[in-house]
PDB file of N, CA and C in Angstrom:
ATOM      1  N   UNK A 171      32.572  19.349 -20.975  1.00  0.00           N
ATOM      2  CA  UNK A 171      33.341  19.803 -19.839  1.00  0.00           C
ATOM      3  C   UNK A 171      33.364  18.737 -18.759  1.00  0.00           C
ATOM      4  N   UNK A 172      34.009  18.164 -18.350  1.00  0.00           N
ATOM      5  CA  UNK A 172      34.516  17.762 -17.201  1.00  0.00           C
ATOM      6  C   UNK A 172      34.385  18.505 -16.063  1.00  0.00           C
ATOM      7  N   UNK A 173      32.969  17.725 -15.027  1.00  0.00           N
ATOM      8  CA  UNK A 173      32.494  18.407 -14.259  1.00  0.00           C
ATOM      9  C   UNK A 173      33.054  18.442 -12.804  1.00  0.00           C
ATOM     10  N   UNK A 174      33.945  17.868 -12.946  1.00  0.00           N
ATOM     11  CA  UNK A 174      34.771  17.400 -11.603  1.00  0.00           C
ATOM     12  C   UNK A 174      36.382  18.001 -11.565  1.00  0.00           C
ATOM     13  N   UNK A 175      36.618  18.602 -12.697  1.00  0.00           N
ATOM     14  CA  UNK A 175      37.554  19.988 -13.090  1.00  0.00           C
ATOM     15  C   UNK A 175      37.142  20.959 -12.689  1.00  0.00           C
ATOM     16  N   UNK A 176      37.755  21.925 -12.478  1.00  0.00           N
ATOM     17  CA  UNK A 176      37.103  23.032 -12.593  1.00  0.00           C
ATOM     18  C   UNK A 176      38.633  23.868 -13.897  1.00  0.00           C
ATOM     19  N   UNK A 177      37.516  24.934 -14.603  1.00  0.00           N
ATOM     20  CA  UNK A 177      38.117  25.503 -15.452  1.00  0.00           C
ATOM     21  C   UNK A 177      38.382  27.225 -15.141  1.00  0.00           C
ATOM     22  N   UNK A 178      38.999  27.874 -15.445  1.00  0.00           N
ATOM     23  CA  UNK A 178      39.061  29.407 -15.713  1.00  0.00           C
ATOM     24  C   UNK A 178      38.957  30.438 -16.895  1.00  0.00           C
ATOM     25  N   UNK A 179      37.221  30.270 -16.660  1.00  0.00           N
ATOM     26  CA  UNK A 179      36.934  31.133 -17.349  1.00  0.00           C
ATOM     27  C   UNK A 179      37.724  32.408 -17.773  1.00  0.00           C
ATOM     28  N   UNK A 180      36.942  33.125 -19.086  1.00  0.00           N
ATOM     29  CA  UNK A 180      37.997  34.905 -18.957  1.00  0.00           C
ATOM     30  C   UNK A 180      37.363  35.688 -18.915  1.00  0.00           C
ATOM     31  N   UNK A 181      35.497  35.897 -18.666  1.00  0.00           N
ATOM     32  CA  UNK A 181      35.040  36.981 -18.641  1.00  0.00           C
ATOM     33  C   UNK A 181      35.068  37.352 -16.975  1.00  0.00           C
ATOM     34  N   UNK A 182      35.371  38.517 -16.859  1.00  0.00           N
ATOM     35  CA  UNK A 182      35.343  39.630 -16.216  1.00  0.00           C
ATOM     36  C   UNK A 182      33.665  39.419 -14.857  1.00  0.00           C
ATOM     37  N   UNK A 183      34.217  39.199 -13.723  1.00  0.00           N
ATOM     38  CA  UNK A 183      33.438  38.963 -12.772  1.00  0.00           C
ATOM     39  C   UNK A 183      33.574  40.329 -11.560  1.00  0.00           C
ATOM     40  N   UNK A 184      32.841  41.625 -11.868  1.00  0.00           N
ATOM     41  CA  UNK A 184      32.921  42.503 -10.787  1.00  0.00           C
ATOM     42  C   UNK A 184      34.587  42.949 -10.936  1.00  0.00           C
ATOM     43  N   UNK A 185      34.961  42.797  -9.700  1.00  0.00           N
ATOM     44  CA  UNK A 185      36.719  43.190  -9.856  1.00  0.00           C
ATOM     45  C   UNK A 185      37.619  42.234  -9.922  1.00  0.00           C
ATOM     46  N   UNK A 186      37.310  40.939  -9.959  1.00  0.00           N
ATOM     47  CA  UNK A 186      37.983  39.673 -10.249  1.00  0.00           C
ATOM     48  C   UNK A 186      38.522  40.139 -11.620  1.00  0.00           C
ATOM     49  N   UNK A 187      39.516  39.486 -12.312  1.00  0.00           N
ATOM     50  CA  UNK A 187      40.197  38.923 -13.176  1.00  0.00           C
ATOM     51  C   UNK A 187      39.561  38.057 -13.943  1.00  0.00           C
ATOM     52  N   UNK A 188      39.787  36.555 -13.176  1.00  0.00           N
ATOM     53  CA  UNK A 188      39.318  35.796 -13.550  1.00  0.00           C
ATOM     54  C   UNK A 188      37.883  34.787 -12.301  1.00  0.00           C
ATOM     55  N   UNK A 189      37.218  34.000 -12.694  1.00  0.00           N
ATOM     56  CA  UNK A 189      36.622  33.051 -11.960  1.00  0.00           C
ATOM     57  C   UNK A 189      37.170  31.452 -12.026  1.00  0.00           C
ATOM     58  N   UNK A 190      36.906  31.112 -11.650  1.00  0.00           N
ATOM     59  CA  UNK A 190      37.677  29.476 -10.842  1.00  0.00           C
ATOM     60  C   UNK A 190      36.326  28.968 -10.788  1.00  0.00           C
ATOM     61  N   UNK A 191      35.845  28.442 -11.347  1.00  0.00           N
ATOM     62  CA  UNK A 191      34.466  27.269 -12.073  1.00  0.00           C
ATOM     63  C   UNK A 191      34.630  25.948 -11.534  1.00  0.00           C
ATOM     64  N   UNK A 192      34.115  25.152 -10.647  1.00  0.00           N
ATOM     65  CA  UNK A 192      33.650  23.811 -10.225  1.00  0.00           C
ATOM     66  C   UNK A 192      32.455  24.021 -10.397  1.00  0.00           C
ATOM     67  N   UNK A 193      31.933  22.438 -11.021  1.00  0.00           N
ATOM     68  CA  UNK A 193      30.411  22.494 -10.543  1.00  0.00           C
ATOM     69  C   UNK A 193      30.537  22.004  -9.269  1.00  0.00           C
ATOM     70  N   UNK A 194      29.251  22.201  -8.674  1.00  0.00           N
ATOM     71  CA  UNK A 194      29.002  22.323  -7.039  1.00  0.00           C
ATOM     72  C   UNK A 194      28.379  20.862  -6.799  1.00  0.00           C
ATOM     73  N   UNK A 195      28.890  20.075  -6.115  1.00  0.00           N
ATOM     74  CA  UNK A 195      28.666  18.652  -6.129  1.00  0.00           C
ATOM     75  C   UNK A 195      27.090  18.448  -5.212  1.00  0.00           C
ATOM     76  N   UNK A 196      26.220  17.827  -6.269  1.00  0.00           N
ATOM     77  CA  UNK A 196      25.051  17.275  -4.854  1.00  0.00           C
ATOM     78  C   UNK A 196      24.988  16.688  -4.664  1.00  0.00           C
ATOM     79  N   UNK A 197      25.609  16.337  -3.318  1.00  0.00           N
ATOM     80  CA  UNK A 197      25.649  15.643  -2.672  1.00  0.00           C
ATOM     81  C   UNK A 197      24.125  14.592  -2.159  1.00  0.00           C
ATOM     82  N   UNK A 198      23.223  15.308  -1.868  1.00  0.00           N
ATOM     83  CA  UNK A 198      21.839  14.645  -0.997  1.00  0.00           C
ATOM     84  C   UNK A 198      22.307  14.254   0.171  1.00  0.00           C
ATOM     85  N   UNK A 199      23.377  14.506   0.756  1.00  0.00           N
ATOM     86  CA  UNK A 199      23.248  14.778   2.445  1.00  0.00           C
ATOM     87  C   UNK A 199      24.889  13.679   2.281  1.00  0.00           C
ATOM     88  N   UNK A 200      25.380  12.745   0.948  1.00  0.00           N
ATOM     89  CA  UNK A 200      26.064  12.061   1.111  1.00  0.00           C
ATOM     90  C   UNK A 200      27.646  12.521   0.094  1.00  0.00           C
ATOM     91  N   UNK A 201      28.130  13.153   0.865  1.00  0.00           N
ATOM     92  CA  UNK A 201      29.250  13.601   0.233  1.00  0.00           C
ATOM     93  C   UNK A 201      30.265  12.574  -0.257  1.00  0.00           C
ATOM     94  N   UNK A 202      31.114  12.137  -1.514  1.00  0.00           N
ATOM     95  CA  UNK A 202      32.092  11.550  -1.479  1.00  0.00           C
ATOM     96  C   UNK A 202      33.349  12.010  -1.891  1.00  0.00           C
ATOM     97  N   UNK A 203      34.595  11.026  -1.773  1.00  0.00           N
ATOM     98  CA  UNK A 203      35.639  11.941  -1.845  1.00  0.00           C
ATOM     99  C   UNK A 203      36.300  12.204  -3.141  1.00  0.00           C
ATOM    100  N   UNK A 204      35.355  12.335  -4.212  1.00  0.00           N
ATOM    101  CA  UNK A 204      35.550  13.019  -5.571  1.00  0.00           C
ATOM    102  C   UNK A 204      35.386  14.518  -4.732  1.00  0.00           C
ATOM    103  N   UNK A 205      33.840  14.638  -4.708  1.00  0.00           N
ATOM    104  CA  UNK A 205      33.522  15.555  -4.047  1.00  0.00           C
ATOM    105  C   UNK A 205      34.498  16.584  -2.846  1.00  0.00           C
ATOM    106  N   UNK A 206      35.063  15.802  -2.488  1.00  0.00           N
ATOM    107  CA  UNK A 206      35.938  16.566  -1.403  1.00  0.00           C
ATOM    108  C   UNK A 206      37.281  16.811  -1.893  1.00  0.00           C
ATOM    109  N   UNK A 207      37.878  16.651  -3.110  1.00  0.00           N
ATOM    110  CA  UNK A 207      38.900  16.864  -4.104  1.00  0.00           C
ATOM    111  C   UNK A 207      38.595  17.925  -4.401  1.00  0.00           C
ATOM    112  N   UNK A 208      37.707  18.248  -5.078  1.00  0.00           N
ATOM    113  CA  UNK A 208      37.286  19.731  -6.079  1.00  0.00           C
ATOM    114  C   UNK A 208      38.247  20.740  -5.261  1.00  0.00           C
ATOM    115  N   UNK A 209      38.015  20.983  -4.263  1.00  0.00           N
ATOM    116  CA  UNK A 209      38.657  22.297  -3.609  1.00  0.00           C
ATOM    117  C   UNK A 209      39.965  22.328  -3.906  1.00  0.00           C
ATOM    118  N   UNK A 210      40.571  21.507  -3.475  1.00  0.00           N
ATOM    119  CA  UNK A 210      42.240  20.945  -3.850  1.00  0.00           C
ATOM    120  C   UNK A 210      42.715  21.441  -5.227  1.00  0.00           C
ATOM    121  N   UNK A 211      41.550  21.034  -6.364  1.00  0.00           N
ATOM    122  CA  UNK A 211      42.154  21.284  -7.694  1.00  0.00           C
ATOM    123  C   UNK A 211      41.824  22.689  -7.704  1.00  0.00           C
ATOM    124  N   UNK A 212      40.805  23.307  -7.555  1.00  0.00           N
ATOM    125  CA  UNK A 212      40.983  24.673  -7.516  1.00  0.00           C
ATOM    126  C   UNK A 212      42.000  25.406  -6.887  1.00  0.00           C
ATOM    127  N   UNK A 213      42.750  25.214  -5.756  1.00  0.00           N
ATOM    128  CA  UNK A 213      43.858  25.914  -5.148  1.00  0.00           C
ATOM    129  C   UNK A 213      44.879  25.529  -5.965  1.00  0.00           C
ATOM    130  N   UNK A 214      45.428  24.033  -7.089  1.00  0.00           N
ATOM    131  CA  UNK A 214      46.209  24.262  -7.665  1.00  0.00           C
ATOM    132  C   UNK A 214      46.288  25.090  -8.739  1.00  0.00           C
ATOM    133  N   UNK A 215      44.848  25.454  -9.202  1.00  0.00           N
ATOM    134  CA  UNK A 215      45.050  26.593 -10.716  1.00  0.00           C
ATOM    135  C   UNK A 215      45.144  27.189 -10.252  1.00  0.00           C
ATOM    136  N   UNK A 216      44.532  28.116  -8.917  1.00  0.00           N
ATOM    137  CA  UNK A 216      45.351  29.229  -9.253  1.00  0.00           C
ATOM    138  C   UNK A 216      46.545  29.623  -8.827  1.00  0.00           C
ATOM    139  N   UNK A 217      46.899  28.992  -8.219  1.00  0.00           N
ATOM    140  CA  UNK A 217      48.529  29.288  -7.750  1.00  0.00           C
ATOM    141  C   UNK A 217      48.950  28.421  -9.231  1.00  0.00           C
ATOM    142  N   UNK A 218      48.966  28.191 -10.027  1.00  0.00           N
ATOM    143  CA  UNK A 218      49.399  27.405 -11.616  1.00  0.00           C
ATOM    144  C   UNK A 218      49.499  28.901 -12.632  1.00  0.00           C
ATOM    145  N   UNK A 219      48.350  29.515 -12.086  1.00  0.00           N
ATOM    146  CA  UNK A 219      47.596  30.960 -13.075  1.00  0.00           C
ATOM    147  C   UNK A 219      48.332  31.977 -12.016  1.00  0.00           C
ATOM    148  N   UNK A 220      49.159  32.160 -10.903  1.00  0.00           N
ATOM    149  CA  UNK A 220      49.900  33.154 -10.602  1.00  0.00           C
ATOM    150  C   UNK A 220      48.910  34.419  -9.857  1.00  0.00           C
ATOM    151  N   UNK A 221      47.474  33.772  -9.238  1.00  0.00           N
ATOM    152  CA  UNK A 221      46.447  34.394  -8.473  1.00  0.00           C
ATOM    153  C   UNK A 221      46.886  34.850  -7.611  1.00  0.00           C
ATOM    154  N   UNK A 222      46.750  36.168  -7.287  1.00  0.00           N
ATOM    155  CA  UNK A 222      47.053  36.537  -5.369  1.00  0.00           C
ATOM    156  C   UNK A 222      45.685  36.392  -4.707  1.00  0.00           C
ATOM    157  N   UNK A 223      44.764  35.956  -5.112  1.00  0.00           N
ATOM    158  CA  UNK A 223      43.368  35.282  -3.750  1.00  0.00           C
ATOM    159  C   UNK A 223      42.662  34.773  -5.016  1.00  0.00           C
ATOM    160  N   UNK A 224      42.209  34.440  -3.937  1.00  0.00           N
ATOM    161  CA  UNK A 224      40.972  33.462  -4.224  1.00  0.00           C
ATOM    162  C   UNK A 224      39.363  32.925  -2.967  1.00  0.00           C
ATOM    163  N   UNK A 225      38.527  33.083  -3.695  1.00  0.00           N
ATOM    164  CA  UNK A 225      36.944  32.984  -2.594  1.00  0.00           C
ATOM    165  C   UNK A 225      36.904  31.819  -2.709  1.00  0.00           C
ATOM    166  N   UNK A 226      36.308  31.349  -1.741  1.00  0.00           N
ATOM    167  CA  UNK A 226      35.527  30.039  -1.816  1.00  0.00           C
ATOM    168  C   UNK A 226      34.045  30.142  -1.011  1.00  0.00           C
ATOM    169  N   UNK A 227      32.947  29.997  -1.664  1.00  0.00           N
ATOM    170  CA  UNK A 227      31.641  29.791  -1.145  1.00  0.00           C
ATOM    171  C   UNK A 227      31.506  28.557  -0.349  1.00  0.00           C
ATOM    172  N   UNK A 228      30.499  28.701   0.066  1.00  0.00           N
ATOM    173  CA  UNK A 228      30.398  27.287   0.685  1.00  0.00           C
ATOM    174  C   UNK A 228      29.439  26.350  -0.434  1.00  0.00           C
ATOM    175  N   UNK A 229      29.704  25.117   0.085  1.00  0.00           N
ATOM    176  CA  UNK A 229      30.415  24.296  -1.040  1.00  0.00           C
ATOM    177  C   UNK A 229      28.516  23.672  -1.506  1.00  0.00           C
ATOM    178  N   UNK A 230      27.576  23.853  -2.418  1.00  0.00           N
ATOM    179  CA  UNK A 230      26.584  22.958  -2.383  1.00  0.00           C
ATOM    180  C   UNK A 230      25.799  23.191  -1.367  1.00  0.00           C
ATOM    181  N   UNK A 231      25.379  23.865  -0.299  1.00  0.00           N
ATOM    182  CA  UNK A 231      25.087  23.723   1.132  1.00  0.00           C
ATOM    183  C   UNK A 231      23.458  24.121   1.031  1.00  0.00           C
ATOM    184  N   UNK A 232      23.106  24.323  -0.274  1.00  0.00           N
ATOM    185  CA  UNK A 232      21.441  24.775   0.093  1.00  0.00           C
ATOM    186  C   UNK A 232      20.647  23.710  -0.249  1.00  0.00           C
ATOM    187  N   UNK A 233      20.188  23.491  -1.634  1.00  0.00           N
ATOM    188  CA  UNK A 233      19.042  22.865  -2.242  1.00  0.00           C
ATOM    189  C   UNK A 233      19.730  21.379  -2.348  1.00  0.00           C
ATOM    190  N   UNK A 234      21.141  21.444  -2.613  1.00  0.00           N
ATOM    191  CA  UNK A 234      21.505  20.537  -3.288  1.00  0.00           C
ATOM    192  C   UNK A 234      21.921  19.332  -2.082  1.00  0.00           C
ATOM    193  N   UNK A 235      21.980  19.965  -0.988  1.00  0.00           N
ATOM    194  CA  UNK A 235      22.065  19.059  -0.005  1.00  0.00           C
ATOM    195  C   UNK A 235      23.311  18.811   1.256  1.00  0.00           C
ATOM    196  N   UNK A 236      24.074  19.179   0.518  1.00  0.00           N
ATOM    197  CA  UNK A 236      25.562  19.347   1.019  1.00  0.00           C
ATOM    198  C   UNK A 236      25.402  19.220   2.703  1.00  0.00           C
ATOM    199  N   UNK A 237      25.880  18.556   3.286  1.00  0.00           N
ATOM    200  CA  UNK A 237      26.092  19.216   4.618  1.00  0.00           C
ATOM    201  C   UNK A 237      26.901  19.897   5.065  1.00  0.00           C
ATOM    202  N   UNK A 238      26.182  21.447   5.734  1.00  0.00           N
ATOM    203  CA  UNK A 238      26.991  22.633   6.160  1.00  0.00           C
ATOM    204  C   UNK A 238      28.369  22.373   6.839  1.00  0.00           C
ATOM    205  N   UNK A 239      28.481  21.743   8.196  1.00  0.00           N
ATOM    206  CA  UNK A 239      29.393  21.673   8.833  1.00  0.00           C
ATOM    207  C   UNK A 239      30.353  20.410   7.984  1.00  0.00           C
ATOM    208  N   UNK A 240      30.224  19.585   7.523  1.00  0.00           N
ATOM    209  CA  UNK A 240      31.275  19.092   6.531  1.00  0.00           C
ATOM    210  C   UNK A 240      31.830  19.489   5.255  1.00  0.00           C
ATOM    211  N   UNK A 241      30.814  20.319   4.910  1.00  0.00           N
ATOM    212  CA  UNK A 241      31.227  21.366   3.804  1.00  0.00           C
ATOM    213  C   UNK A 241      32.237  22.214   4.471  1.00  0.00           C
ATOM    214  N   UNK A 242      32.289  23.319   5.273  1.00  0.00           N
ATOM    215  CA  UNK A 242      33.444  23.477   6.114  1.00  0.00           C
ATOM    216  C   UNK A 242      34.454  23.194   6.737  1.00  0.00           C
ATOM    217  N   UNK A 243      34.479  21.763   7.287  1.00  0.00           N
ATOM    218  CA  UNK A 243      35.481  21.210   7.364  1.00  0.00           C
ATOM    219  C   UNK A 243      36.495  20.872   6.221  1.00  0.00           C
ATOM    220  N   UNK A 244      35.372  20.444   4.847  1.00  0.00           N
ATOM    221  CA  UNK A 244      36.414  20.143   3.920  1.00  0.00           C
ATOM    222  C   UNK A 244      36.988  21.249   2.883  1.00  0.00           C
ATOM    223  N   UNK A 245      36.368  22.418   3.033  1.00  0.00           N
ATOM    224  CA  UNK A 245      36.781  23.610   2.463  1.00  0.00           C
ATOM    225  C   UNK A 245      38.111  23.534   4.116  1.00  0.00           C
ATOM    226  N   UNK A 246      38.114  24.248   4.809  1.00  0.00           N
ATOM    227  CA  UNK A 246      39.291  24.723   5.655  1.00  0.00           C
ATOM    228  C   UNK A 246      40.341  24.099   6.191  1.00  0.00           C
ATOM    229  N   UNK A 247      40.195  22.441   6.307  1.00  0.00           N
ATOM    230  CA  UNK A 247      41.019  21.551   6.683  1.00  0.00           C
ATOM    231  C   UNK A 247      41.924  21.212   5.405  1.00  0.00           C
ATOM    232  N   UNK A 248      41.814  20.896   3.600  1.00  0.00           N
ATOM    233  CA  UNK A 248      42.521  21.297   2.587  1.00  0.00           C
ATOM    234  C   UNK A 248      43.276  22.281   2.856  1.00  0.00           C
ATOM    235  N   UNK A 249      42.259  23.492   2.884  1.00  0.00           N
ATOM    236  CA  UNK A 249      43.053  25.483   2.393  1.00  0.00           C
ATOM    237  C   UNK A 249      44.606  25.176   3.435  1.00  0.00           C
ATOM    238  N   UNK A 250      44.063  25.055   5.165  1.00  0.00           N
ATOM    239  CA  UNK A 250      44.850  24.771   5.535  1.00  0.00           C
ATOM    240  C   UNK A 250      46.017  24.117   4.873  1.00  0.00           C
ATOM    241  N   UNK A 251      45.996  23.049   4.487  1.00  0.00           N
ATOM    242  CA  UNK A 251      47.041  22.000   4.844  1.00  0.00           C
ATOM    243  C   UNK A 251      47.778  22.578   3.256  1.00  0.00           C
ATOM    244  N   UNK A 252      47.309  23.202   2.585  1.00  0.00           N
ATOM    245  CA  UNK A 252      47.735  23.427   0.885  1.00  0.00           C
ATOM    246  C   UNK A 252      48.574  24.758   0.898  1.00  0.00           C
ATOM    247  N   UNK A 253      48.203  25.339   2.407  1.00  0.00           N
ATOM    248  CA  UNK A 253      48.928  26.665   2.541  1.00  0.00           C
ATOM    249  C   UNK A 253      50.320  26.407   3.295  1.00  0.00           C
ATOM    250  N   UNK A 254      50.065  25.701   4.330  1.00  0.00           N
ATOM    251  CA  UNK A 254      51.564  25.431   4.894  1.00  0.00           C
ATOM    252  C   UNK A 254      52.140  24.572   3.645  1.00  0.00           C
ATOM    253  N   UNK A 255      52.026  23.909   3.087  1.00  0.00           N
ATOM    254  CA  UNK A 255      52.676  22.785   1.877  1.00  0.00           C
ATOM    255  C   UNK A 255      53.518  23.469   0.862  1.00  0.00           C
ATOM    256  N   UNK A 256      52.649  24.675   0.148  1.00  0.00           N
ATOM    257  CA  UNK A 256      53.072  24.929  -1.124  1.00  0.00           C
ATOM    258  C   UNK A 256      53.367  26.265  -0.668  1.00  0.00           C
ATOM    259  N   UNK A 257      54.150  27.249  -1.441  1.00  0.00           N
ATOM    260  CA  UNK A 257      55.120  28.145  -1.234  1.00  0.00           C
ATOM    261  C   UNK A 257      53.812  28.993  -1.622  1.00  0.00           C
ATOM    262  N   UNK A 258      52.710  29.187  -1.777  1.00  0.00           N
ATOM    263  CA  UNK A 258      51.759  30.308  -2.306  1.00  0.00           C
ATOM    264  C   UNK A 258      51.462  31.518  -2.017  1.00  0.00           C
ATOM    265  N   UNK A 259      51.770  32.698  -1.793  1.00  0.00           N
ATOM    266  CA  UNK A 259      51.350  33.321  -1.181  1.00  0.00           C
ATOM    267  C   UNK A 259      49.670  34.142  -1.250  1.00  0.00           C
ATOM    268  N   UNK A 260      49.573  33.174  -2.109  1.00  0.00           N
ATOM    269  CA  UNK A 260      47.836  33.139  -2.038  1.00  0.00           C
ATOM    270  C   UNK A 260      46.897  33.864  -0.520  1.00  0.00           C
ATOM    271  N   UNK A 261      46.073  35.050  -0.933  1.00  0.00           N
ATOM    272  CA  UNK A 261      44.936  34.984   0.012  1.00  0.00           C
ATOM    273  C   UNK A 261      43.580  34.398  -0.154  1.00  0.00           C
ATOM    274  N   UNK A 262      43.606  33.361   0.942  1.00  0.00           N
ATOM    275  CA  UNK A 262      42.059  32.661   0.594  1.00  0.00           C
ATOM    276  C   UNK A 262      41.169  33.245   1.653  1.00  0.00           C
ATOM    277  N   UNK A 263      39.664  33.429   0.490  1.00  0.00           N
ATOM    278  CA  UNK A 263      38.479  33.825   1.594  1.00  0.00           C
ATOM    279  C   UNK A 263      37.514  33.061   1.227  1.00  0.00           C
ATOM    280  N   UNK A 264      36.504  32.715   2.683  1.00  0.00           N
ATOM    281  CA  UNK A 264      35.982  31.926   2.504  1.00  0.00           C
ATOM    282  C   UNK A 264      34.347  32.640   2.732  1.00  0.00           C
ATOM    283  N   UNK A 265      33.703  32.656   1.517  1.00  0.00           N
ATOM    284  CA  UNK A 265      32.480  33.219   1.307  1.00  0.00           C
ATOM    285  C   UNK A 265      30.974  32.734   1.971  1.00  0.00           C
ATOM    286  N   UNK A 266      30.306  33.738   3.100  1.00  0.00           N
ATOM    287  CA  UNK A 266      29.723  32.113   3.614  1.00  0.00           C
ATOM    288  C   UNK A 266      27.981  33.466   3.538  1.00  0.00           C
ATOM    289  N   UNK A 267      27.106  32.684   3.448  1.00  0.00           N
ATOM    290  CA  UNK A 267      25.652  33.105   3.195  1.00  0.00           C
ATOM    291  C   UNK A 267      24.812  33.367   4.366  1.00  0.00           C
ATOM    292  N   UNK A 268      25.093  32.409   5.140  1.00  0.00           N
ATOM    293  CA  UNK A 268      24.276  32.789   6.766  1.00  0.00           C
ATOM    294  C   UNK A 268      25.013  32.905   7.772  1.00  0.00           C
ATOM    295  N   UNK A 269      24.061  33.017   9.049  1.00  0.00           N
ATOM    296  CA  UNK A 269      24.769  33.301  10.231  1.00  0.00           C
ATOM    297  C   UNK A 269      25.365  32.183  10.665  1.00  0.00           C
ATOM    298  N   UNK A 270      24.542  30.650   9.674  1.00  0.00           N
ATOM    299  CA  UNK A 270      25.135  29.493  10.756  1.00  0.00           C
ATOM    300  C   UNK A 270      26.095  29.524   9.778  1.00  0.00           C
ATOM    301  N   UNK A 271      26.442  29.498   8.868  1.00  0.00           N
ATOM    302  CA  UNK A 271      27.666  29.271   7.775  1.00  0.00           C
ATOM    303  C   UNK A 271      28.934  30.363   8.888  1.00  0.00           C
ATOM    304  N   UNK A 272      28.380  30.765   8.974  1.00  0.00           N
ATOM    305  CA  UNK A 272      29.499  31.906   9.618  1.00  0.00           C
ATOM    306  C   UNK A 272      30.187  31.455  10.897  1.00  0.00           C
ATOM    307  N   UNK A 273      29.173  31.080  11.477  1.00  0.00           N
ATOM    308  CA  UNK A 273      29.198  30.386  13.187  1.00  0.00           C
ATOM    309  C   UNK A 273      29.957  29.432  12.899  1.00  0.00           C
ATOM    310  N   UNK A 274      29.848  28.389  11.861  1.00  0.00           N
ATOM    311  CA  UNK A 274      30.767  27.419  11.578  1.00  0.00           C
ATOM    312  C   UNK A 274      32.207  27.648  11.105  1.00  0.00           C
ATOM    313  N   UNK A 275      32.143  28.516  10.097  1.00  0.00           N
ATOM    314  CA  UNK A 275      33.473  28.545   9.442  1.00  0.00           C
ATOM    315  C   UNK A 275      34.179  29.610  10.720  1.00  0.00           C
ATOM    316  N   UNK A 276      33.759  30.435  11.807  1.00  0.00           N
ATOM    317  CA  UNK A 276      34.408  30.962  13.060  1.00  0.00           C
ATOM    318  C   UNK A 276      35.122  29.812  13.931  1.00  0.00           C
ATOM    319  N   UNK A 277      34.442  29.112  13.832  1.00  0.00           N
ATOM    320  CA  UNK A 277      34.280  28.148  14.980  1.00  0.00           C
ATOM    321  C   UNK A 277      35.670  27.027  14.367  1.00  0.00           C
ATOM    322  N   UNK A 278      35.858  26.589  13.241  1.00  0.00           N
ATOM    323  CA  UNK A 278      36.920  26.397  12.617  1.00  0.00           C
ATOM    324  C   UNK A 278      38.071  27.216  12.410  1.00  0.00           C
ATOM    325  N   UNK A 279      38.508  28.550  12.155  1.00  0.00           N
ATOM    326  CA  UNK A 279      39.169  29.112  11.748  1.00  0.00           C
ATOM    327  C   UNK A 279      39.950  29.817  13.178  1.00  0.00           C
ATOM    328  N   UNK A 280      38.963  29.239  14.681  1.00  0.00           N
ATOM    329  CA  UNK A 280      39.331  29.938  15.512  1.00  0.00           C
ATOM    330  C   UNK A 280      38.915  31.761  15.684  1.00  0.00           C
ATOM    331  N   UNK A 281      38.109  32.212  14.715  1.00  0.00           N
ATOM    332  CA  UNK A 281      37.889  33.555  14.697  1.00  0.00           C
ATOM    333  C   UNK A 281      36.964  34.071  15.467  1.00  0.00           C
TER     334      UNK A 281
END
């Protein structure tokens, strides 16, 4: 597998359909811009696969190193720019674990 793809699985996740598979890049505090692609290719499958939403966690942000607030930026500054671009009527949510994940992705989204 090609870890810098992400694929769509077919088993059955809760009330999902389907899941949207990247591996989660570790970074060690140094993100690059392979790394900051992944999101991108995931918003093209599923608008490719005819999805009405799609989650996004935050991206790597615990063990693996990720940094929180650039992990957010590069999850919402993409979603953004992929939503005005392409005709999708895709709903994206963005799945976040703590209060600071939250504080951040508010603090971006304007919420």
């Amino acid at each position: 597998m090609d870890r810098s793809s992400p694929s769509l699985p077919s088993k059955l996740v809760r009330n999902s359909q389907h899941v949207i598979h990247t591996v989660g890049p570790i970074a060690n505090g140094n993100p690059t811009n392979p790394h900051r692609a992944q999101l991108a290719s995931c918003l093209h499958l599923s608008h490719d696969k005819g999805l009405r939403s799609i989650a996004f966690c935050c991206i790597s942000t615990g063990v693996f190193g990720f940094p929180q607030e650039e992990a957010a930026r590069i999850a919402v500054q993409p979603v953004r720019r992929w939503l005005l671009d392409s005709s999708s009527p895709i709903t994206v949510v963005f799945n976040v674990f703590s209060s600071v994940d939250y504080e951040i992705y508010a603090d971006l989204l304007g919420i």
